[in-house]
XYZ file of N, CA, C and O in Angstrom:
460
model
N -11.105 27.208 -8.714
C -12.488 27.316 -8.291
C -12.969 25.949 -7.805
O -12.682 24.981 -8.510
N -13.532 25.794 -6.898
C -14.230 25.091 -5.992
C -15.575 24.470 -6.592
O -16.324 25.198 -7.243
N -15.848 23.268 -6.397
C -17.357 22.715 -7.516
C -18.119 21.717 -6.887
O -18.180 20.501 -7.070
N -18.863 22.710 -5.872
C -19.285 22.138 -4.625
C -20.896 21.328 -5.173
O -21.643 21.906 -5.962
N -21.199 20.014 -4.627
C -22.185 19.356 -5.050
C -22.903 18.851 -3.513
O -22.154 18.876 -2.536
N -23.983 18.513 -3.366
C -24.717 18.182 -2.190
C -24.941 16.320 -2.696
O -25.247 16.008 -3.847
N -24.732 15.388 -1.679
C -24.964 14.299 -1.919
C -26.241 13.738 -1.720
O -26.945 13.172 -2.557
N -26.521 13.998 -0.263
C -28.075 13.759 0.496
C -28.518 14.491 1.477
O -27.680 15.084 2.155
N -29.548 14.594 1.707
C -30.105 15.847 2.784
C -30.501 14.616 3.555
O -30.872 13.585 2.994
N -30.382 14.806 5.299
C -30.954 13.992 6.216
C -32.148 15.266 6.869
O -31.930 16.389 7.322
N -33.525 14.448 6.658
C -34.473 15.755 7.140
C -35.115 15.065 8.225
O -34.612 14.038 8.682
N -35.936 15.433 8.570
C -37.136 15.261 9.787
C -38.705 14.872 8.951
O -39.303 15.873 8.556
N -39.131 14.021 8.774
C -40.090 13.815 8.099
C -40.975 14.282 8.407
O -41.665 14.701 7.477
N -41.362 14.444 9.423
C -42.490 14.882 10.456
C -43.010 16.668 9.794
O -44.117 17.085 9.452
N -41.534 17.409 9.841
C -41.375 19.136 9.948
C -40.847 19.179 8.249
O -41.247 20.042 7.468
N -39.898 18.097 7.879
C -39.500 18.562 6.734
C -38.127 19.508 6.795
O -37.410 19.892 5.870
N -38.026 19.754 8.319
C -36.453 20.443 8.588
C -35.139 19.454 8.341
O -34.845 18.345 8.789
N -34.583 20.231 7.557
C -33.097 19.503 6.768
C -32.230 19.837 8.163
O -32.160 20.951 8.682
N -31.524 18.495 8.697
C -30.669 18.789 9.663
C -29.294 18.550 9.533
O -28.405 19.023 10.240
N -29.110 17.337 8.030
C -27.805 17.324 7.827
C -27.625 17.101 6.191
O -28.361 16.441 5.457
N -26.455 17.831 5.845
C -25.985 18.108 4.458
C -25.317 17.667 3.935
O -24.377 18.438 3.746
N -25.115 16.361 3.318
C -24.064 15.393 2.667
C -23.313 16.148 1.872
O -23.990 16.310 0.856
N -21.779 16.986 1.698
C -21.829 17.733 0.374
C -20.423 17.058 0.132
O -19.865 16.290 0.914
N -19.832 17.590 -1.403
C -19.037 17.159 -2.048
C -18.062 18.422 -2.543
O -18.686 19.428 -2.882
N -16.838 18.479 -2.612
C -16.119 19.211 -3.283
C -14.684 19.618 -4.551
O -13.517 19.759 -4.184
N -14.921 19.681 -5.303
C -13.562 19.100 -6.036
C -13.306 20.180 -6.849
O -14.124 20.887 -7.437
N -11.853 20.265 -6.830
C -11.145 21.729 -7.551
C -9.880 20.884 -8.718
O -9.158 19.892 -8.622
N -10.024 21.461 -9.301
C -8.749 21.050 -11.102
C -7.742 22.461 -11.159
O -7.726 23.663 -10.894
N -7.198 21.712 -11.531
C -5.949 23.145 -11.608
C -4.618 22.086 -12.240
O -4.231 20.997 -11.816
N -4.017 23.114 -13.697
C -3.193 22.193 -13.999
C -3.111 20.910 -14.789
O -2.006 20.532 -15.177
N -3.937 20.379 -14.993
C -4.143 18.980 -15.372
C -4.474 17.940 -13.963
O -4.415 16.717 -14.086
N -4.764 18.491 -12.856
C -4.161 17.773 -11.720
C -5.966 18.001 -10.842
O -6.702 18.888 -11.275
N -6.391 17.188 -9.771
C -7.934 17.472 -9.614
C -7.801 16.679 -8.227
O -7.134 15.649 -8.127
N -8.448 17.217 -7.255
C -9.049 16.803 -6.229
C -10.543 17.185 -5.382
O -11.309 18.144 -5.471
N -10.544 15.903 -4.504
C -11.971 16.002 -4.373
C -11.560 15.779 -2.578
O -10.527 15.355 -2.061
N -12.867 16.272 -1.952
C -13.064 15.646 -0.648
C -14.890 15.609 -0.060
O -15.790 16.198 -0.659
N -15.044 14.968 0.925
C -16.550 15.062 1.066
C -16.393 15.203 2.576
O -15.355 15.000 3.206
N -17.639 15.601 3.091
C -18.070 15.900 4.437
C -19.842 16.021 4.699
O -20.759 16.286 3.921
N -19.819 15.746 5.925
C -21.048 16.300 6.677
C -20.750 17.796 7.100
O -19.653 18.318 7.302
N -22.479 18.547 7.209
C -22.361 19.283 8.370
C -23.838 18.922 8.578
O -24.664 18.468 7.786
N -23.962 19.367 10.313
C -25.139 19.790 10.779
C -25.947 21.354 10.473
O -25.399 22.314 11.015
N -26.996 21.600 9.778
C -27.412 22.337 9.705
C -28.418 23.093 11.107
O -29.583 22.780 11.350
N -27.426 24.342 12.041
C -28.592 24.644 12.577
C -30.262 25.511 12.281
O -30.610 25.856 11.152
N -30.875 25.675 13.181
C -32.230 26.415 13.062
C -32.317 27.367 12.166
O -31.291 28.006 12.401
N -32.821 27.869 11.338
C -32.987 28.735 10.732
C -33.773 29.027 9.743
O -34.843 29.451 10.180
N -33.713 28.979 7.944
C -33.951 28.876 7.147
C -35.020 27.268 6.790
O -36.051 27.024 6.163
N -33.801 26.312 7.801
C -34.336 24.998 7.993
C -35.481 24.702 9.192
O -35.887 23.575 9.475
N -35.685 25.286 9.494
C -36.843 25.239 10.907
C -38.183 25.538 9.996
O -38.129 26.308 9.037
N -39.146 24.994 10.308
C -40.134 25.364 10.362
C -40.834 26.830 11.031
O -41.593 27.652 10.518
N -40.362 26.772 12.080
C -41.077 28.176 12.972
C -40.536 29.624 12.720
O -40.980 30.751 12.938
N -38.996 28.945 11.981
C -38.481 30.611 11.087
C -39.184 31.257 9.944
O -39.420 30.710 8.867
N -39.503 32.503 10.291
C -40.056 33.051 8.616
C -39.097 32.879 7.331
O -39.335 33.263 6.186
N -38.119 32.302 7.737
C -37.492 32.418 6.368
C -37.373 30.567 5.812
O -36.656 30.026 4.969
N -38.299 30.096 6.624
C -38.214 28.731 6.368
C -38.282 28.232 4.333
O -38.497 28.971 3.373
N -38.117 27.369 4.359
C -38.074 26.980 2.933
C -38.165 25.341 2.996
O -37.207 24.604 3.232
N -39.340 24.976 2.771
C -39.636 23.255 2.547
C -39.183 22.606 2.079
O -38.640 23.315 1.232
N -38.852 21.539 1.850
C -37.684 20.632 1.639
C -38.180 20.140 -0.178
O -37.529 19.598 -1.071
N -39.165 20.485 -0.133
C -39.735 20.283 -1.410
C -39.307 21.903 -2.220
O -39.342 22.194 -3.415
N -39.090 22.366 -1.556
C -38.768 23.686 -2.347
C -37.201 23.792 -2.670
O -36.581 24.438 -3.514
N -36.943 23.212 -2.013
C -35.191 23.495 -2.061
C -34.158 23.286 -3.103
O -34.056 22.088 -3.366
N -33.404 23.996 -3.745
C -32.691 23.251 -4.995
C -31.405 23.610 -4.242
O -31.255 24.223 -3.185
N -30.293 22.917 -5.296
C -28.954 22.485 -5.150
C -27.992 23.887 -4.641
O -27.083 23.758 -3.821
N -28.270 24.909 -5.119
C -27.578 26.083 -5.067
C -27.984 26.885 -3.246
O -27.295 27.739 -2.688
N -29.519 26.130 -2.602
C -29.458 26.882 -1.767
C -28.848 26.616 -0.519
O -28.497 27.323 0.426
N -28.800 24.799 -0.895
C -28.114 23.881 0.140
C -26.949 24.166 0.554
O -26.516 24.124 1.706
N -26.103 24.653 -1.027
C -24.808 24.457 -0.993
C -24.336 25.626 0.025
O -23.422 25.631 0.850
N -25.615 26.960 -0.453
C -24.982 28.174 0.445
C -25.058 27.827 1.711
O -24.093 28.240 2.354
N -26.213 26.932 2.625
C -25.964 26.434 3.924
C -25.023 25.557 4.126
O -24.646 25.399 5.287
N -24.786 25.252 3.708
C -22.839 24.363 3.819
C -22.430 25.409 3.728
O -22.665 26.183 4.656
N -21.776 25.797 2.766
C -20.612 27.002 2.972
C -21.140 27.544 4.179
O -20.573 26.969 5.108
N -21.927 28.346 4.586
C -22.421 29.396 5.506
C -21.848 28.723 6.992
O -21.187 29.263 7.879
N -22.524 26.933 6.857
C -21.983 25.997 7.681
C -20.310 25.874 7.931
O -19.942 25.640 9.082
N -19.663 25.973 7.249
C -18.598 25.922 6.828
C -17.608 26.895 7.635
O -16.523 26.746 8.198
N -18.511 27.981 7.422
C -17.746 29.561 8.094
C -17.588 29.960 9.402
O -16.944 30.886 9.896
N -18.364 29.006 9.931
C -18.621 29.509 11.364
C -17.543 29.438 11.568
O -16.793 29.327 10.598
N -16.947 29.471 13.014
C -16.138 30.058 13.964
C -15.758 28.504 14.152
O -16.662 27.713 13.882
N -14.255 27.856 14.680
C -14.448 26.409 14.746
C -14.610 26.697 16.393
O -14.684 27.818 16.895
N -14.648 25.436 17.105
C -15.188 25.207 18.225
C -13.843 24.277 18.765
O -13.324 23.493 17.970
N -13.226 24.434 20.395
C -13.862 25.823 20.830
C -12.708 26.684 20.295
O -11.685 26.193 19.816
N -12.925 27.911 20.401
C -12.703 29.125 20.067
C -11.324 29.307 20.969
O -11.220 28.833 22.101
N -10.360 30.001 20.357
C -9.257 30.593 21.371
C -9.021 31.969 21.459
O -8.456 32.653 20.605
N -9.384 32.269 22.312
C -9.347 33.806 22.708
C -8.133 34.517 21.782
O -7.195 33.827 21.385
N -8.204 35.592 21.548
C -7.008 36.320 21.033
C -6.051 35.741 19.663
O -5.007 36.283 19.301
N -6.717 34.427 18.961
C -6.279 33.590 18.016
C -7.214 33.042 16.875
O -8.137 32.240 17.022
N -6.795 33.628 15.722
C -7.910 33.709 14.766
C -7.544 31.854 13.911
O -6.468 31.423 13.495
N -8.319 31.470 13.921
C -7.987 30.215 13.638
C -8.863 30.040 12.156
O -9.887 30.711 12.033
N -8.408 29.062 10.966
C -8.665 28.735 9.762
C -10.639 28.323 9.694
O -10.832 27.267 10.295
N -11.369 28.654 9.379
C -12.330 28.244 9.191
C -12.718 26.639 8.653
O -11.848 25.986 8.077
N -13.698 26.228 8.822
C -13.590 24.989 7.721
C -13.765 24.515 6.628
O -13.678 23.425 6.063
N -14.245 26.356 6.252
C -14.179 25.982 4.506
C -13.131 26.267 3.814
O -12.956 25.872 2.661
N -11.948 27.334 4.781
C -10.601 27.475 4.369
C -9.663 26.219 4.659
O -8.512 25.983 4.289
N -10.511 25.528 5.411
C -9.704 24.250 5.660
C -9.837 22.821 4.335
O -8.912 22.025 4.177
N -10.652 22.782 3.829
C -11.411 22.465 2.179
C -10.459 22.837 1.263
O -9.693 22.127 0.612
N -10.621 24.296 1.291
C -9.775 24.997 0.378
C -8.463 24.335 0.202
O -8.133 23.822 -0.867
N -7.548 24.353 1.500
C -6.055 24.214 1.921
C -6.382 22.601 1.494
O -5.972 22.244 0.390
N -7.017 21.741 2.230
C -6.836 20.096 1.840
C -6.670 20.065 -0.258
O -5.700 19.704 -0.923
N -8.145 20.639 -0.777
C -7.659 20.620 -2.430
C -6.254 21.311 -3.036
O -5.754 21.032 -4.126
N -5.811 22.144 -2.200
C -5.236 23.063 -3.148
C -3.524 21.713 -2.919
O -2.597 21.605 -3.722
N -3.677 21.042 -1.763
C -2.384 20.677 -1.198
C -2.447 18.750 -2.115
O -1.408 18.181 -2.449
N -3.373 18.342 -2.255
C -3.685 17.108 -2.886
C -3.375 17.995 -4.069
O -2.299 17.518 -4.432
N -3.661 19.051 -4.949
C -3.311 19.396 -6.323
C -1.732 19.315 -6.237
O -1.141 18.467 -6.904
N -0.950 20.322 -5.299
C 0.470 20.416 -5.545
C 1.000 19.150 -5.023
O 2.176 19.370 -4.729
N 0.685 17.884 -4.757
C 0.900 16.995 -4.250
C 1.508 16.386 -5.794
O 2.659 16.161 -6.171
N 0.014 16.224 -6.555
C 0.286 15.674 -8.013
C 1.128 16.028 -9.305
O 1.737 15.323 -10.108
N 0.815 18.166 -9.134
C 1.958 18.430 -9.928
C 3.523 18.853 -9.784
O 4.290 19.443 -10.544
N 3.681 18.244 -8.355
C 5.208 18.548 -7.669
C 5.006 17.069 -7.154
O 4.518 17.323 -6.053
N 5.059 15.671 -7.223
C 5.202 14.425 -6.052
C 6.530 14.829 -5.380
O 7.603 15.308 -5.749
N 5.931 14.390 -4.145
C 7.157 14.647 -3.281
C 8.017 13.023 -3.509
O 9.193 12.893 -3.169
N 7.535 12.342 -3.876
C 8.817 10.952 -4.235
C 8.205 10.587 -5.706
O 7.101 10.756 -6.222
N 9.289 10.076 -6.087
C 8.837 9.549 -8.076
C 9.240 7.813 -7.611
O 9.986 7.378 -6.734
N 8.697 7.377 -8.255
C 7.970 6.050 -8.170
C 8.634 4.848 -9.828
O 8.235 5.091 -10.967
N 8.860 4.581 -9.756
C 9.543 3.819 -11.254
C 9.951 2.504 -11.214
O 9.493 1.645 -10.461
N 11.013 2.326 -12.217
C 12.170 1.988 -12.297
C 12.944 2.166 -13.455
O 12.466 2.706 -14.453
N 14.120 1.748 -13.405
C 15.255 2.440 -14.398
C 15.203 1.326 -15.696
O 16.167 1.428 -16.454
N 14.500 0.593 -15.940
C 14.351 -0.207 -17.477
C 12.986 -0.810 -17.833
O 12.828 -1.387 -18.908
């Protein structure tokens, strides 16, 4: 499981529209744990002012951010290839933790010495 955290919101002072989402992610498995961080741009929506489903930046807690990252996350990557379904970028998250975990409990070279 995935233990997604938000770092900083970049907003618009003016509107109060959140346009970018500092977030954080880190998965354990094993005894073994990795993390990675990213931006996204948040488009119009929820974050706009002029949407009814707007929500003020003063209103906002940790759980709703995170779903606009993920949601961010899902889109389609850019550009697009016709006829070729390509990894999302939150399956791409996924694949980076899961591959830093089997990294630690399989090393691909051992490191020492013999006394």
């Amino acid at each position: 499981m995935i233990i997604w955290d938000i770092d900083t919101l970049e907003r618009d002072p003016i509107t109060g529209r959140v346009i970018v989402a500092h977030w954080r992610a880190k998965k354990s498995a094993g005894g073994a744990s990795a993390e990675t961080c990213g931006a996204v741009e948040l488009l119009p929506g929820p974050t706009d002012p002029a949407d009814p489903e707007f929500r003020p930046f003063e209103g906002l807690t940790k759980d709703i951010v995170i779903q606009w990252v993920q949601e961010a996350l899902l889109a389609p990557p850019t550009p697009t290839v016709p006829g070729v379904e390509l990894p999302t970028q939150l399956a791409d998250v996924e694949a980076y933790l899961d591959a830093r975990i089997a990294e630690q409990l399989a090393p691909p070279v051992a490191t020492g010495t013999p006394w």
